[in-house]
mmCIF file of C-alpha atoms in Angstrom:
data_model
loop_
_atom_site.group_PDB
_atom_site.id
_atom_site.type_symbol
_atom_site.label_atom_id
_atom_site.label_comp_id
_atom_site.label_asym_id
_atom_site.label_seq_id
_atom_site.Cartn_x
_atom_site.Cartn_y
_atom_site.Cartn_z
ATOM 1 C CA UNK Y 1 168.986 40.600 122.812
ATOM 2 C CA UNK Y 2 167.352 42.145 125.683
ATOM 3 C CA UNK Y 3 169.838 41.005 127.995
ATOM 4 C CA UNK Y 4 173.402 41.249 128.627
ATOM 5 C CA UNK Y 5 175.052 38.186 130.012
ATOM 6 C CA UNK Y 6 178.607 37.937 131.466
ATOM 7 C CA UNK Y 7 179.744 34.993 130.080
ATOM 8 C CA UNK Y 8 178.187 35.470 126.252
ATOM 9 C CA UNK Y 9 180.238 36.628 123.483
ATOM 10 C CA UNK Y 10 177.245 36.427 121.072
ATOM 11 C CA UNK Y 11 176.189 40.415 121.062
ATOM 12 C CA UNK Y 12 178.971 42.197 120.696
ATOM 13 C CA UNK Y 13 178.190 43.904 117.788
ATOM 14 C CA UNK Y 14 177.335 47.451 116.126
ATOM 15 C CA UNK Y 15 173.552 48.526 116.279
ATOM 16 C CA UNK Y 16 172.928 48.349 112.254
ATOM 17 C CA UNK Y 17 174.648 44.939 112.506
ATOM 18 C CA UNK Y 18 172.442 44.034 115.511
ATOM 19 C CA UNK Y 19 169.370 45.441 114.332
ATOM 20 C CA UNK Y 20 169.646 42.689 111.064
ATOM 21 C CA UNK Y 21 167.252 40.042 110.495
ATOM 22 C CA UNK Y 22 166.909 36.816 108.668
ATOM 23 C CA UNK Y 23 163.932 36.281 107.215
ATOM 24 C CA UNK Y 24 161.404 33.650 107.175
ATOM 25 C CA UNK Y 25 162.496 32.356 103.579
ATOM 26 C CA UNK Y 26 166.021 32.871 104.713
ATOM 27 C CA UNK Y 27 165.818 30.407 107.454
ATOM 28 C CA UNK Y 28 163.700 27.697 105.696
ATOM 29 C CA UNK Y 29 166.305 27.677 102.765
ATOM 30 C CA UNK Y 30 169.101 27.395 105.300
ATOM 31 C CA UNK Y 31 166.924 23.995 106.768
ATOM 32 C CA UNK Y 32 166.254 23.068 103.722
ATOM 33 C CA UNK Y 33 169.831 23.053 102.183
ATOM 34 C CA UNK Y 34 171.172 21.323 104.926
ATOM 35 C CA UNK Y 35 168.941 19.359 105.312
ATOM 36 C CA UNK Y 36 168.955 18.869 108.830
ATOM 37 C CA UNK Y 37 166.102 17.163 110.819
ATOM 38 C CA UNK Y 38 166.844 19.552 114.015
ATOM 39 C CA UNK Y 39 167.110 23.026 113.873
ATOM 40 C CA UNK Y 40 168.122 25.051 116.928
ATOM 41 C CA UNK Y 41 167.276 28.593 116.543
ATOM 42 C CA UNK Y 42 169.403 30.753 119.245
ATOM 43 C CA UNK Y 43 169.756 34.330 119.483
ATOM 44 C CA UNK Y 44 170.221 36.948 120.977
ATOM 45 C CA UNK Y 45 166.710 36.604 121.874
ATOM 46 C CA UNK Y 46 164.811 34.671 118.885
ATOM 47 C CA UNK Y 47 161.125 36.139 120.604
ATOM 48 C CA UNK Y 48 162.247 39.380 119.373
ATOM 49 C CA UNK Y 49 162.257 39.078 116.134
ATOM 50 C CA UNK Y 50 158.569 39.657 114.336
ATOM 51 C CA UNK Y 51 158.373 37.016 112.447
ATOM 52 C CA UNK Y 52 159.163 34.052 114.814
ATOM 53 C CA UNK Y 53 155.940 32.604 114.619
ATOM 54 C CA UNK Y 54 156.073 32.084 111.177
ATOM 55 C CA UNK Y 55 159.792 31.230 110.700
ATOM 56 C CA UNK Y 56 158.442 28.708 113.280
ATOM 57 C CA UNK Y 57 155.353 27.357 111.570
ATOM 58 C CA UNK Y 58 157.340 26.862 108.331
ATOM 59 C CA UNK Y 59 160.338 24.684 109.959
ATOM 60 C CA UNK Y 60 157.617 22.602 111.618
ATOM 61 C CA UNK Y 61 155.565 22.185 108.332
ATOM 62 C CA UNK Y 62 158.633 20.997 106.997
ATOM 63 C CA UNK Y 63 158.349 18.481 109.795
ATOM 64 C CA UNK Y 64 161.598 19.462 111.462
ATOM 65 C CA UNK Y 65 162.387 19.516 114.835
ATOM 66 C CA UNK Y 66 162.891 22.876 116.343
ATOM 67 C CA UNK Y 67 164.365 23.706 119.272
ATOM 68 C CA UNK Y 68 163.611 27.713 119.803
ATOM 69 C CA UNK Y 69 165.812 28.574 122.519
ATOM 70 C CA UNK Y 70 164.508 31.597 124.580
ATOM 71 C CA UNK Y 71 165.291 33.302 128.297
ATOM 72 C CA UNK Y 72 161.673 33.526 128.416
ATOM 73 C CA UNK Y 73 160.995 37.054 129.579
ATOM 74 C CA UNK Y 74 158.747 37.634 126.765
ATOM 75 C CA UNK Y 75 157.859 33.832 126.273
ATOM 76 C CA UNK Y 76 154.175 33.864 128.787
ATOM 77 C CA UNK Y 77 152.754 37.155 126.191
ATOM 78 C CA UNK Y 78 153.956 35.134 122.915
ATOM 79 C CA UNK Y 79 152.711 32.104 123.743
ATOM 80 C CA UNK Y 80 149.575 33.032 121.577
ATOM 81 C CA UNK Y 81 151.380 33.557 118.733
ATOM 82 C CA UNK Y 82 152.674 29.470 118.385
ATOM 83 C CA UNK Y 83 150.554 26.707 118.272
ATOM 84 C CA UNK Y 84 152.099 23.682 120.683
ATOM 85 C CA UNK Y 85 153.241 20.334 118.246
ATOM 86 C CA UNK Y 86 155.198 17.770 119.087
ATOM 87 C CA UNK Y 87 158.191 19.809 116.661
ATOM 88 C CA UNK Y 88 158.232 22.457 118.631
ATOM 89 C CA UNK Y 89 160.315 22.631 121.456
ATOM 90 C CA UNK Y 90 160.787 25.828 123.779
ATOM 91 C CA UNK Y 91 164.398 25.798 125.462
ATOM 92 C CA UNK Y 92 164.840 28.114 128.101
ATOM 93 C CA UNK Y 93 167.686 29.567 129.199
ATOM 94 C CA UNK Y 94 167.861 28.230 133.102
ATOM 95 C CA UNK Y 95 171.712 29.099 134.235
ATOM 96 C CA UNK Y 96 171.021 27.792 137.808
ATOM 97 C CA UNK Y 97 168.449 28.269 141.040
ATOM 98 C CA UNK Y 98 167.715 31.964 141.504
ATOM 99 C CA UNK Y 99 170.690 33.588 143.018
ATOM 100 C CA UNK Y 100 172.877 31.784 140.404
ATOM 101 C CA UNK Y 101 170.690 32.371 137.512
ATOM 102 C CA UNK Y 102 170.134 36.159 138.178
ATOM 103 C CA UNK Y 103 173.840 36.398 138.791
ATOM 104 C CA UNK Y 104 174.380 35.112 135.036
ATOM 105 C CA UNK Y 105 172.192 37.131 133.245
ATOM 106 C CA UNK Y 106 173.256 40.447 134.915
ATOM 107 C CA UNK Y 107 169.547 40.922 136.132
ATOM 108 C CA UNK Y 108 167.312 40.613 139.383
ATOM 109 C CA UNK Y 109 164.128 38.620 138.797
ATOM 110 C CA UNK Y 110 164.808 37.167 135.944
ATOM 111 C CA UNK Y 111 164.647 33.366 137.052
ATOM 112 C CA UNK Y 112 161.227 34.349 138.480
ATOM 113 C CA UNK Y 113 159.920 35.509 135.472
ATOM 114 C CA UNK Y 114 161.405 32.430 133.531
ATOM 115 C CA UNK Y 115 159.649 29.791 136.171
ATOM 116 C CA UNK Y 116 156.156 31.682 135.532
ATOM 117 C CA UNK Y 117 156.464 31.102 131.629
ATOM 118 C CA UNK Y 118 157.706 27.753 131.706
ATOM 119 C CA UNK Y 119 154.773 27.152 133.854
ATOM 120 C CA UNK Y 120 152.395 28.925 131.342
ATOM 121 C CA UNK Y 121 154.005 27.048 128.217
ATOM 122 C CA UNK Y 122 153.730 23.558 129.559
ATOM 123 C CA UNK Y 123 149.619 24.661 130.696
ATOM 124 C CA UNK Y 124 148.990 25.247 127.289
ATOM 125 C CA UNK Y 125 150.681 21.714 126.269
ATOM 126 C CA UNK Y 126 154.104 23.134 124.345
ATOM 127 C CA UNK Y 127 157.331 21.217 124.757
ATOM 128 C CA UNK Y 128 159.611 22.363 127.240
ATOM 129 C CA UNK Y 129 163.167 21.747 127.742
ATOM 130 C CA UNK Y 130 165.865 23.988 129.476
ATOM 131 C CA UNK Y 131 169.555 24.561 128.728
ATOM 132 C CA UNK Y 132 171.889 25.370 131.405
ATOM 133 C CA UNK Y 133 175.954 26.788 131.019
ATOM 134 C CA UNK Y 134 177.973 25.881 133.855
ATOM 135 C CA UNK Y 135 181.019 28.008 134.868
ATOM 136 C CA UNK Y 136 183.958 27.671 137.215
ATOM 137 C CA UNK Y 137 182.027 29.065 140.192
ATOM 138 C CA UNK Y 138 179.395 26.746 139.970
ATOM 139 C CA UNK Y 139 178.364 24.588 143.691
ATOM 140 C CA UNK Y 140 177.605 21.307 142.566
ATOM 141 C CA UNK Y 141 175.126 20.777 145.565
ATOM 142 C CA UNK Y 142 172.937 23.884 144.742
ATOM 143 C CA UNK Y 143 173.305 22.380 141.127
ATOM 144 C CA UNK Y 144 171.756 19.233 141.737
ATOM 145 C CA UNK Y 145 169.335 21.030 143.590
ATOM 146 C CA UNK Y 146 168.215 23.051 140.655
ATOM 147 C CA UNK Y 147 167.979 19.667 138.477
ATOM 148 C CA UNK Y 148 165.380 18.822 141.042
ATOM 149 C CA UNK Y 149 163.815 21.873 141.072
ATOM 150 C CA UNK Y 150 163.588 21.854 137.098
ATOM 151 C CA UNK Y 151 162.158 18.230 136.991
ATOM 152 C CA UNK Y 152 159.083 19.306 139.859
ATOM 153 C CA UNK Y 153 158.520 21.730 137.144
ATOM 154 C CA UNK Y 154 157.456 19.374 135.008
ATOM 155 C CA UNK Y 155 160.294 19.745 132.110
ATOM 156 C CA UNK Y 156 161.063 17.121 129.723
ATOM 157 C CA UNK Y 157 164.677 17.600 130.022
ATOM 158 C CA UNK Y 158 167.924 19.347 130.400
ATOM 159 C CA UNK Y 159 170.587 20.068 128.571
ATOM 160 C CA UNK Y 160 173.918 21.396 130.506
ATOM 161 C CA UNK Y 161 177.074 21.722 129.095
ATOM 162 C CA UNK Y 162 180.447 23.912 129.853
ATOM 163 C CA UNK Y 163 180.468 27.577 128.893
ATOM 164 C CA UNK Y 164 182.664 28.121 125.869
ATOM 165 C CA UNK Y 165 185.755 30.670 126.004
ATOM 166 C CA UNK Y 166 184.002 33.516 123.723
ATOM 167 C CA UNK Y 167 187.154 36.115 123.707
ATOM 168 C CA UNK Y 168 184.024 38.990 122.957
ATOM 169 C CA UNK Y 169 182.690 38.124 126.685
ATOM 170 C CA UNK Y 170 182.555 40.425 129.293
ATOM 171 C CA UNK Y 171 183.145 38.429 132.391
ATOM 172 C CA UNK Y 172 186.742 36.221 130.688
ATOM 173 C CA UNK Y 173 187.648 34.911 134.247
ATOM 174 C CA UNK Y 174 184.752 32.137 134.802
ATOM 175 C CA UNK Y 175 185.350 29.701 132.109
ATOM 176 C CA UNK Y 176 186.222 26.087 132.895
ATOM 177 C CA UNK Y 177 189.677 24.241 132.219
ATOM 178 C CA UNK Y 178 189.185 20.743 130.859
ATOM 179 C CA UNK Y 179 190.409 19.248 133.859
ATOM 180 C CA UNK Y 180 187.849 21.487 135.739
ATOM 181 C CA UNK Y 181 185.301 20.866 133.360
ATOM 182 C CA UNK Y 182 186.306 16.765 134.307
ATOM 183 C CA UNK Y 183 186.056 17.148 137.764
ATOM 184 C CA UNK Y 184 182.611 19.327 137.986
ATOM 185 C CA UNK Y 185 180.474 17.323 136.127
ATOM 186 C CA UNK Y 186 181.803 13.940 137.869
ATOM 187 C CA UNK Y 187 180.043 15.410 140.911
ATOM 188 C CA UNK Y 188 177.452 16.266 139.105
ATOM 189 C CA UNK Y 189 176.545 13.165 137.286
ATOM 190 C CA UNK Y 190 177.870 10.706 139.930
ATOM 191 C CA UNK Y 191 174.790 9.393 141.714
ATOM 192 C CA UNK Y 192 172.629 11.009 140.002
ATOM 193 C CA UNK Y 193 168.714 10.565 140.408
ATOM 194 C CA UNK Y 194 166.621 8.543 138.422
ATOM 195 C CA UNK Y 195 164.088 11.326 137.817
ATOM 196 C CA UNK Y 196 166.734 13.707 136.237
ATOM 197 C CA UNK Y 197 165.935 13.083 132.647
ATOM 198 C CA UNK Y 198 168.733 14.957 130.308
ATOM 199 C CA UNK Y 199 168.488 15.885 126.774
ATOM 200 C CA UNK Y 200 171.672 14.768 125.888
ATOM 201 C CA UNK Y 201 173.253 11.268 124.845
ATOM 202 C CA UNK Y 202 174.601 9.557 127.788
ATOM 203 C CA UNK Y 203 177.960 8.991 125.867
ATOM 204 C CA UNK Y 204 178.221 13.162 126.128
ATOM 205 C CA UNK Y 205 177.668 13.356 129.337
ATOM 206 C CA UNK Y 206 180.180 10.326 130.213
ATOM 207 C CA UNK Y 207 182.790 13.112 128.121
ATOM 208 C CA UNK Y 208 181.719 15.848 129.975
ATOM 209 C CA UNK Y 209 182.824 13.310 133.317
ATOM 210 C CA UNK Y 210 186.061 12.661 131.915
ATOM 211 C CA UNK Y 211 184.837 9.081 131.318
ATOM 212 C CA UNK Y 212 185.287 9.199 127.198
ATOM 213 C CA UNK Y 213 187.573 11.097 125.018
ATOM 214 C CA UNK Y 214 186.009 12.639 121.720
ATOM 215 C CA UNK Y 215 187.423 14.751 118.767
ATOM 216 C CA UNK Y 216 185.210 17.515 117.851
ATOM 217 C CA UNK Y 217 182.705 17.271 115.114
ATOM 218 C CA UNK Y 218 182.641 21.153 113.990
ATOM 219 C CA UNK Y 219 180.753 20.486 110.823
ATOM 220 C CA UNK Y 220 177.578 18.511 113.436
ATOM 221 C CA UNK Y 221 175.883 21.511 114.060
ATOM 222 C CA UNK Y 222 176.114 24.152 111.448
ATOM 223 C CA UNK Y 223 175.268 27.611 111.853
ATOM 224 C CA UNK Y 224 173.760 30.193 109.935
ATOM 225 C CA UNK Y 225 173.268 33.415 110.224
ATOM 226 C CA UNK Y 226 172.979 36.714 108.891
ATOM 227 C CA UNK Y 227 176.524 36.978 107.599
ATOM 228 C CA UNK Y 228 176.111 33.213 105.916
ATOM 229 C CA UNK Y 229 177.224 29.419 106.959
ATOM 230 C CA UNK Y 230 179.631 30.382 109.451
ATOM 231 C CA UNK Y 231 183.012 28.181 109.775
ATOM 232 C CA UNK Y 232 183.770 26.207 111.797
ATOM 233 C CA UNK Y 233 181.052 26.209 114.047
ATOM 234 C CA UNK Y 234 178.245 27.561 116.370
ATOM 235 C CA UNK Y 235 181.049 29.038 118.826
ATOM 236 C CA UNK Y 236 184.172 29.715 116.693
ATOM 237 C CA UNK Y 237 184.021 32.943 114.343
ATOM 238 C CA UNK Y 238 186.487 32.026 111.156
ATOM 239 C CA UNK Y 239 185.120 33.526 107.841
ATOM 240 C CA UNK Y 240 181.612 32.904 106.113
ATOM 241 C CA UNK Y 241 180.281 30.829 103.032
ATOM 242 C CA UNK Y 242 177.266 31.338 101.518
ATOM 243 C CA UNK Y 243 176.275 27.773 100.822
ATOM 244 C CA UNK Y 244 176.649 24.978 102.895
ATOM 245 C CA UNK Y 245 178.724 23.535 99.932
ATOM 246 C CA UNK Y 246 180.915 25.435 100.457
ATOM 247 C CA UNK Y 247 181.037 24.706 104.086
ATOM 248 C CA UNK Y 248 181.442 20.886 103.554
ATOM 249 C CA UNK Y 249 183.712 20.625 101.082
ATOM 250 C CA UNK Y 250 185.897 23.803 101.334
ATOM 251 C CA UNK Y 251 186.557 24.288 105.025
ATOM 252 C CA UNK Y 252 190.127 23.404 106.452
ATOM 253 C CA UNK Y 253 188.611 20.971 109.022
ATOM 254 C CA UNK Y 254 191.926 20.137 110.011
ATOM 255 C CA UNK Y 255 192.686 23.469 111.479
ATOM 256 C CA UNK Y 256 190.274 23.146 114.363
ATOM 257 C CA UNK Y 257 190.109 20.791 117.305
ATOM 258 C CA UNK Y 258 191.352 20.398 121.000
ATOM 259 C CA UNK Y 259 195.240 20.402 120.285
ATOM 260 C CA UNK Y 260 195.349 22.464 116.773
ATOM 261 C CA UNK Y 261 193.265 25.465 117.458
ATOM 262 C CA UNK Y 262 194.188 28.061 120.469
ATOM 263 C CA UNK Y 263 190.822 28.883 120.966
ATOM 264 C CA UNK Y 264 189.543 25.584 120.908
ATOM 265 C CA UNK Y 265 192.090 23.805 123.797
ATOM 266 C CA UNK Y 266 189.232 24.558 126.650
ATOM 267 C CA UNK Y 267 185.886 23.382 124.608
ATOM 268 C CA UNK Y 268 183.965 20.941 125.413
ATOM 269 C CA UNK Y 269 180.516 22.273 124.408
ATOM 270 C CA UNK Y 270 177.372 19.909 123.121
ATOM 271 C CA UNK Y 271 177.779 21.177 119.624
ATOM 272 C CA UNK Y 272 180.565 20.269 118.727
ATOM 273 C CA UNK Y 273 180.739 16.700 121.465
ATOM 274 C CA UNK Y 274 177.496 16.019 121.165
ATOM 275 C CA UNK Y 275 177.282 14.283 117.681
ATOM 276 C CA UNK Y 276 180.663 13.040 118.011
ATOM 277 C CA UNK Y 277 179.068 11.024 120.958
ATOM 278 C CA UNK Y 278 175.938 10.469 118.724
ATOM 279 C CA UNK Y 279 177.924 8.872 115.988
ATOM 280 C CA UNK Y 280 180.192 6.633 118.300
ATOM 281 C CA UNK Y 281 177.010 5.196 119.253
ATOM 282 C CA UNK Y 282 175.776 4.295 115.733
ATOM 283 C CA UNK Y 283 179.086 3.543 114.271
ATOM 284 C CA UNK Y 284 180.193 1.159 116.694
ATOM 285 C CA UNK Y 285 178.852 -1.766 119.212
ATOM 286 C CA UNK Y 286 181.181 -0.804 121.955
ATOM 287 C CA UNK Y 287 179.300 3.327 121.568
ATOM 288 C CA UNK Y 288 175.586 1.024 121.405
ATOM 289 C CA UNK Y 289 175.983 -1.323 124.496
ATOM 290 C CA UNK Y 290 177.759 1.857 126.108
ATOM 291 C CA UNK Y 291 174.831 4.335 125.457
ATOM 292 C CA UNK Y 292 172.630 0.906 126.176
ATOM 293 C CA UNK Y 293 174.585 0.803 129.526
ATOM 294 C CA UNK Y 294 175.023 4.236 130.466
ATOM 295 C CA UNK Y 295 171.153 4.554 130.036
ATOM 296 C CA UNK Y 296 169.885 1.987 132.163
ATOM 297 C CA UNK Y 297 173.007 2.374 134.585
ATOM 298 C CA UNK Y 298 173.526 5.951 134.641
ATOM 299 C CA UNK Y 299 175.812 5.298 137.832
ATOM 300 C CA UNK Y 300 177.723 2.405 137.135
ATOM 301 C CA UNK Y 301 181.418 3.079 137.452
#
């Protein structure tokens, strides 16, 4: 990655381990095996790696949805090397207005330089979408104000959701309790404006309010990566398969969760809520008319 952020426990690594790659066949098989329709590719910094663009083409050939998640300091001088389509989705990292964002990445000028390329990207008519992590010194006020700031822009939507306890980060003193993570995103989300469009399910956010109560769904997201299918999940580091068999049907599912892991009592991150959200509203009418409600209503009690 070519930054170093204070609340990421993603990088924490040897060189030779760091200085791995997947490769383009690598990451369509992955996509393929799964068969996922969405795939998220994080990083480090994916823009780094030579052969984006073409692990890029191929997952939108295959008609997938890709969400290639970027902090956009090299985004503006790549954006020759993609072609916008309506599968292709840059999400940059946006931790806040300036002084916040700067603050989180552990570098001046950075939100500056983000701004300009998500300016340049949506010119040239890509997809753009930001994703936000929230810690426990976040001002709710200067929050909201940097939804409206992102929406002038000219975004299609955010996606915020709670850091997540990595015990490999730096800064291990800013993550949010549950109860905190309750009572910052009900004044957040209370009153919120129409022209805040999120790219979330509404029955998430209503979770991340304290509104709902989920269980986990570990296995919603999976991850891959250079060491294999990585259990459980995106944020929690417990062995490696190498197929996503083997993921399925051999992982001790039971092991993880709010209440039965130690390193899970805190979490409340989109990928492992989010499709627990997304399957209470297709599994049941009271999740439809909810999402139905929460949608049209945002700010009903």
């Amino acid at each position: 990655c070519n930054l170093e952020c204070a609340g990421c426990g993603k990088i924490q690594y040897p060189d030779h381990i760091l200085n791995r790659r997947l490769t383009p066949e690598q990451c369509w098989a992955a996509a393929d095996e799964c068969g996922a329709p969405i795939v998220s590719i994080p990083g480090g910094e994916p823009l780094i790696h030579p052969e984006m663009p073409a692990i890029a083409e191929g997952l939108v050939k295959r008609k997938k949805y890709v969400y290639l998640c970027t902090n956009a300091i090299l985004l503006e001088r790549k954006l020759q090397d993609y072609t916008p389509s309506k599968y292709l989705t840059f999400s940059i990292h946006m931790d806040g207005l300036k002084e916040e964002h700067d603050h989180a990445v552990c570098r001046d000028g950075v939100y500056d330089v983000a701004v300009k390329a998500i300016k340049a990207a949506l010119a040239k008519g890509f997809r753009v979408t930001t994703n936000t992590t929230l810690f426990n010194d976040a001002a709710p006020a200067r929050v909201r104000r940097f939804f409206d700031e992102m929406m002038a822009l000219g975004v299609e939507g955010m996606m915020i959701s709670p850091g997540y306890s990595y015990e490999k980060a730096p800064d291990q003193h800013s993550f949010l309790s549950r109860d905190r993570t309750h009572s910052l995103f009900a004044q957040l989300l209370s009153q919120r404006k129409r022209t805040w469009q999120f790219n979330q399910s509404p029955l998430f956010l209503e979770f991340l309010m304290g509104k709902r109560e989920y269980e986990c769904t570990p296995w919603g997201n999976p991850t891959y990566n250079i060491f294999g299918w990585q259990r459980p999940c995106y944020l929690l580091q417990d062995g490696y398969v190498s197929t996503f068999r083997e993921l399925m049907e051999e992982t001790e599912w039971e092991r993880y969760g709010t209440g039965r892991h130690e390193q899970c009592r805190d979490c409340m991150v989109h990928c492992g809520y989010e499709a627990s959200a997304v399957k209470d509203t297709f599994s049941s009418w009271s999740g439809f008319f909810g999402t139905v409600r929460a949608t049209l209503f945002p700010n009903a009690v």
